[in-house]
Coordinates of C-alpha atoms in Angstrom, one line a residue:
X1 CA 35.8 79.7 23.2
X2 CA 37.1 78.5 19.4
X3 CA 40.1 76.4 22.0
X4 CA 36.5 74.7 23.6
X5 CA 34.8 74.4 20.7
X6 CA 37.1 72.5 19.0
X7 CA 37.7 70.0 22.3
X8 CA 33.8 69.2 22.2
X9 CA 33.9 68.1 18.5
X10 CA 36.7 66.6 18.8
X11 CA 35.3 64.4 22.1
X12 CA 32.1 64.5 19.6
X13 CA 33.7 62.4 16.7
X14 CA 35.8 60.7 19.1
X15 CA 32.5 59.5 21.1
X16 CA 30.8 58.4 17.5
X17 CA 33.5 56.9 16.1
X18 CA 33.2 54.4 19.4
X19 CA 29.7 53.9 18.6
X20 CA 30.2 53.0 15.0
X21 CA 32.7 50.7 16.2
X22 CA 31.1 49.0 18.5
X23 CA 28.1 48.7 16.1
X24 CA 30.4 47.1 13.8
X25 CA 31.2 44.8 16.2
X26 CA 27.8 43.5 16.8
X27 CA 27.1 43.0 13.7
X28 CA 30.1 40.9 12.8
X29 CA 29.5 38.8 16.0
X30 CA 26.1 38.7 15.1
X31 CA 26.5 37.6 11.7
X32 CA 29.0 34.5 13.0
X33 CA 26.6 33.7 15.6
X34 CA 23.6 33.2 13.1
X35 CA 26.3 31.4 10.1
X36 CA 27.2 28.9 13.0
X37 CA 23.9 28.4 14.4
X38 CA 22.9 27.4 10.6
X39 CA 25.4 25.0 10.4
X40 CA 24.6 23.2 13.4
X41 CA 21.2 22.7 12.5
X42 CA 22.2 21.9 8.9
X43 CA 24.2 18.9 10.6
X44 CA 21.4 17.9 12.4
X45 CA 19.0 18.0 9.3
X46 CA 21.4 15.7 7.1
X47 CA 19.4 12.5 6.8
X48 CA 22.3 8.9 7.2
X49 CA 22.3 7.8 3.8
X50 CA 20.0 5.2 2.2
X51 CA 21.1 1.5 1.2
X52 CA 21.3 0.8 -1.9
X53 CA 18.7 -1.6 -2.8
X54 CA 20.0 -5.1 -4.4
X55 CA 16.6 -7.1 -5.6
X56 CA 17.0 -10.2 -7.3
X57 CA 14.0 -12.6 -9.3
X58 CA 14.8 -15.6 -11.0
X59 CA 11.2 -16.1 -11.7
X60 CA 8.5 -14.1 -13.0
X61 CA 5.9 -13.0 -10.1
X62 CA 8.8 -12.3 -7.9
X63 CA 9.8 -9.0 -8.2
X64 CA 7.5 -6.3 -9.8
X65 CA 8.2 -2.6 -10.1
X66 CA 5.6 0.5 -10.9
X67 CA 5.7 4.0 -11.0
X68 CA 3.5 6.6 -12.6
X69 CA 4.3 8.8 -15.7
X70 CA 2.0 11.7 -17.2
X71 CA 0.6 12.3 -20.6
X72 CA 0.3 15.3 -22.1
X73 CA -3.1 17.0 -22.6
X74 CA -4.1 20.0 -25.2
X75 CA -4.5 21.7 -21.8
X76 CA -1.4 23.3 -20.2
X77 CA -0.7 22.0 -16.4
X78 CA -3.3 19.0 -17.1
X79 CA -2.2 15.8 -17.9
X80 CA -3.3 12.4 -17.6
X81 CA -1.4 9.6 -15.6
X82 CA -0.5 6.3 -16.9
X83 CA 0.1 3.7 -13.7
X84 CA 2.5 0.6 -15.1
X85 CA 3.4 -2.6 -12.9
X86 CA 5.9 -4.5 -14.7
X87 CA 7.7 -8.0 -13.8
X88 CA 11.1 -7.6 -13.7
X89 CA 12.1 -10.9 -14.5
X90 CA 10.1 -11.5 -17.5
X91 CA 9.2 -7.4 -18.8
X92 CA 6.0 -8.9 -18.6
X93 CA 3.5 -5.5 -18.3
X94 CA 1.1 -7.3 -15.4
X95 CA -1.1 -4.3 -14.8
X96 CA -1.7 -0.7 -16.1
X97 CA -4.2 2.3 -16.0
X98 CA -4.1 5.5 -17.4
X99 CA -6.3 7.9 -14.7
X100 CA -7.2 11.6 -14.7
X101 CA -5.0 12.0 -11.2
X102 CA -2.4 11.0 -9.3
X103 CA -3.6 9.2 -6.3
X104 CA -2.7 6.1 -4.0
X105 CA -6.2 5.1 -4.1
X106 CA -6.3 4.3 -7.0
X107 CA -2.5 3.1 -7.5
X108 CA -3.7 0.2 -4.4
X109 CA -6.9 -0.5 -6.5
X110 CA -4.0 -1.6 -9.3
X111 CA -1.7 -3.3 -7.5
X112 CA -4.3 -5.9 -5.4
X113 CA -5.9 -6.6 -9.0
X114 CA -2.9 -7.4 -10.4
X115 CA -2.0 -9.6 -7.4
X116 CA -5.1 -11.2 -7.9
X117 CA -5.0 -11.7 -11.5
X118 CA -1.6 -13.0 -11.6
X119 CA -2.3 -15.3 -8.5
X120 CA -0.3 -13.6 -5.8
X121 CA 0.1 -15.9 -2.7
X122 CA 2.3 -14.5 0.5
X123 CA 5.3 -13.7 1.0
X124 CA 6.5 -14.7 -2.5
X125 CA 6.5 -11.5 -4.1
X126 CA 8.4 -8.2 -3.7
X127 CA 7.3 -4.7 -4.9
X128 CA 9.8 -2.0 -5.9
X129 CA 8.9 1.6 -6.3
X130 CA 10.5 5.2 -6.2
X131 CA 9.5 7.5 -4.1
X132 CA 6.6 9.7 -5.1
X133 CA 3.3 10.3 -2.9
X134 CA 1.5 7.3 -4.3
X135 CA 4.4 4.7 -3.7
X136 CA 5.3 6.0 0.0
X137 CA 1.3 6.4 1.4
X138 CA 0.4 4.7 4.7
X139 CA -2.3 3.3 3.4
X140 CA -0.2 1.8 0.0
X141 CA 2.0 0.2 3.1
X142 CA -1.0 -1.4 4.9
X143 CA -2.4 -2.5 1.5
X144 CA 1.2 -4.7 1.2
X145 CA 1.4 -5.8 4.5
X146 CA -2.3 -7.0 4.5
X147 CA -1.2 -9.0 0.9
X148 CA 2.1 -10.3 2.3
X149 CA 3.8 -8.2 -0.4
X150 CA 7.1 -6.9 0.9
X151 CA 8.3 -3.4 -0.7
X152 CA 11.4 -2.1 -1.4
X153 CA 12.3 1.9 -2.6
X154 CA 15.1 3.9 -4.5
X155 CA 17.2 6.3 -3.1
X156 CA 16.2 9.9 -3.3
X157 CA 17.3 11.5 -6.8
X158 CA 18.7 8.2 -7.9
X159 CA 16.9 6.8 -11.4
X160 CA 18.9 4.5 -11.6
X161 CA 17.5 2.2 -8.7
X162 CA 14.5 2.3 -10.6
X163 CA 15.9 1.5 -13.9
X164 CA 13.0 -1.5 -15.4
X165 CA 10.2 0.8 -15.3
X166 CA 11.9 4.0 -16.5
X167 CA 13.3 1.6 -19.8
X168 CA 9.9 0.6 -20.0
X169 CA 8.6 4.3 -20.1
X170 CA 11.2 5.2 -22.7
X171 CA 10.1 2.6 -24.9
X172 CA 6.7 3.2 -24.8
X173 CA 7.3 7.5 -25.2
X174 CA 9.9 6.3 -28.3
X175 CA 7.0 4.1 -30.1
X176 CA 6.7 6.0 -34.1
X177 CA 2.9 6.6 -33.2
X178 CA 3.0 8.6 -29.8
X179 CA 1.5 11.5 -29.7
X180 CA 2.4 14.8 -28.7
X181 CA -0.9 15.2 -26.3
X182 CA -4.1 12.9 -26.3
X183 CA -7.7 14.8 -26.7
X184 CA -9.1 12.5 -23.9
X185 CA -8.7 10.0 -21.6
X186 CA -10.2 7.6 -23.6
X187 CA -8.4 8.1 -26.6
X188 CA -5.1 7.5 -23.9
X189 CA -6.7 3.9 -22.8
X190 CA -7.0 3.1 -26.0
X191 CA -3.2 4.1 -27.5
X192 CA -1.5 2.5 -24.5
X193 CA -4.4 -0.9 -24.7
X194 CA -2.8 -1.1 -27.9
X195 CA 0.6 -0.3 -26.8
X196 CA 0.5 -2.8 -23.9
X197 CA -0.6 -6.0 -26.2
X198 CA 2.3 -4.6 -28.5
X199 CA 4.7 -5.1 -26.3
X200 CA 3.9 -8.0 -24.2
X201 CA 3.1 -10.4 -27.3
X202 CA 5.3 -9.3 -30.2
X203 CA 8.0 -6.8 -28.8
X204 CA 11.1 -9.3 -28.8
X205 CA 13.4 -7.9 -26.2
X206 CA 17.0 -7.8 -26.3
X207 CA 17.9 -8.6 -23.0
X208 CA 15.2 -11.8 -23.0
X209 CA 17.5 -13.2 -26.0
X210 CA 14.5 -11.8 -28.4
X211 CA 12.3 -13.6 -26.5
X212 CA 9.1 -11.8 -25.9
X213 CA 7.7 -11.0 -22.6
X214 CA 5.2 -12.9 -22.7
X215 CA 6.9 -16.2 -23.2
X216 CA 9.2 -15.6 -20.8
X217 CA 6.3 -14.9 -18.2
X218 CA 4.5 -18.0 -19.5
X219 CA 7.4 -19.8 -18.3
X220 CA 7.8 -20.8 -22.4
X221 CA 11.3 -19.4 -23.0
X222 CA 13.3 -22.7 -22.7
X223 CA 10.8 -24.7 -25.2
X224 CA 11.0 -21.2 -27.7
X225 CA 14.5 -21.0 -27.5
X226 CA 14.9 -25.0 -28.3
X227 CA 12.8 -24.6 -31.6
X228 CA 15.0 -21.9 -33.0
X229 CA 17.7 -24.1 -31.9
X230 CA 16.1 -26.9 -34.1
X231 CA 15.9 -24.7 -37.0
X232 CA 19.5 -22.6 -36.9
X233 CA 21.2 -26.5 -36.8
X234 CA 18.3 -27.5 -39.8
X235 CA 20.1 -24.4 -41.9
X236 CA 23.4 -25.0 -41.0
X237 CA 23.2 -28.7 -41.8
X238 CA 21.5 -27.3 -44.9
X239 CA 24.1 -24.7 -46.2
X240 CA 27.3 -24.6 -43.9
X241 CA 28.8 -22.6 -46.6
X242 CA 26.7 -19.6 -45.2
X243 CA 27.9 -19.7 -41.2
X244 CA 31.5 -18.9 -41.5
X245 CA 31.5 -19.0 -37.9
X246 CA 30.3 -22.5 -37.5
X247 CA 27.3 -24.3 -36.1
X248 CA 24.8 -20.6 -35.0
X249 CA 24.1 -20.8 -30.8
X250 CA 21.2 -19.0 -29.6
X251 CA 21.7 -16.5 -26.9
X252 CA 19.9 -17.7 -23.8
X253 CA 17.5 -15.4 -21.4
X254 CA 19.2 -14.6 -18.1
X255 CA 19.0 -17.3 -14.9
X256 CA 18.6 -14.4 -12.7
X257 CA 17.5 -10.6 -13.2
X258 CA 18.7 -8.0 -10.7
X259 CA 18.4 -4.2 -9.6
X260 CA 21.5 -3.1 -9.0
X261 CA 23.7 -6.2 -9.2
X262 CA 26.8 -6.9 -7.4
X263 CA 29.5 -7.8 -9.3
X264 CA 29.8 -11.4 -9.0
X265 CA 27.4 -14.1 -7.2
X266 CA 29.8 -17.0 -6.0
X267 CA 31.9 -16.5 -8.8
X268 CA 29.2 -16.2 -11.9
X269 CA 29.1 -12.8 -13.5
X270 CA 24.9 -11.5 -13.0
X271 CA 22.8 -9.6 -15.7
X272 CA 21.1 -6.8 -15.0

């Protein structure tokens, strides 16, 4: 009896032992069947990649680009939203509005004033935007189309196709007075009224040869840049002594303003 006894445990852990095996088993071809069905479908998910967008103006009222950025409340998770379209050729600030939300409604209301005010006619201008709710909405689309505005977009996670209105931003969140948080949305109209005049009418900006935007927009720069001309040559003539360096040359503003340049067009380096 001990002689069976021992044969039928033995064919016992022999039988689980099989079991546990084969469970194994399962579970390994399980696990390889689920890790490459993942993969396939992640394949399928991957999206072809975007062009890189290359936008040039050599005007103002050719090439404008927005996008939305918050201000901070005394509230936690509340914020106001300042909406900015600027001209890319000139800096000039051509329409802004700070709102208490985030909405393409109101984004479209912007944009077809600031067409209007500026005097918008088909097909001559191009709007560039990232790509958050307001910028990508079907009805923002039909709103262009129906203005003969063609639009343009950054690539997903990529600032830097978007880099005019995030500069702008910084300067404007850099300014000595900004505040940490505005009480209410009045008191935000009024700091970035202030702000906007500010910077289209006095801020001389480095890359517009310290011309301000407004000049440039005005279509002023070459008569600005003539007169300080008139009065370096007046001071060298005066005191030559001083400009070890010879007669002083004022920079010029760029011919041509791009987002995302190539390197070279037919042979002349571009600004950017």
């Amino acid at each position: 009896c001990w002689h069976r006894y021992c044969i039928v445990s033995s064919l016992w852990v022999l039988c689980l032992h099989f079991v546990l095996s084969l469970t194994c088993l399962d579970s390994i071809f399980h696990r390889s069947f689920t890790y490459t069905k993942c993969r396939i479908l992640s394949d399928q998910r991957q999206h072809p990649p975007r062009t890189k967008p290359q936008l040039a103006a050599t005007a103002p009222n050719q090439l404008w680009s927005w996008d939305i950025t918050k201000f901070h409340t005394p509230h936690k998770y509340v914020y106001f939203y300042l909406y900015v379209i600027l001209d890319v050729f000139s800096r000039y600030v051509v329409g802004w509005m700070v709102a208490e939300q985030e909405s393409a409604a109101l984004a479209q209301q912007l944009i077809e004033q600031s067409c209007r005010q500026q005097h918008v006619v088909r097909d001559q201008l191009t709007l560039h935007a990232d790509n958050g709710s307001p910028m990508i909405a079907l009805t923002t689309a039909q709103l262009l189309a129906t203005l003969g505005v063609a639009k343009t977009h950054s690539r997903p996670y990529t600032p830097n196709d978007n880099p005019f209105s995030e500069a702008q931003f910084k300067t404007l969140k850099y300014r000595p007075d900004f505040p940490d948080h505005f009480d209410t949305i009045a008191e935000a109209r009024d700091w970035s009224r202030t702000f906007f005049d500010w910077y289209n009418h006095q801020h001389h900006h480095v890359n517009l040869a310290l011309l301000t935007p407004a000049v440039v927009h005005a279509g002023n720069a070459a008569h600005v840049v003539q007169q300080r001309t008139d009065v370096l040559h007046a001071a060298f003539a005066a005191h030559p002594e001083r400009f070890v360096r010879g007669i002083p040359v004022h920079p010029k503003p760029p011919h041509a303003v791009w987002i995302n340049p190539p390197s070279s067009v037919d042979g002349e380096t571009v600004i950017q």
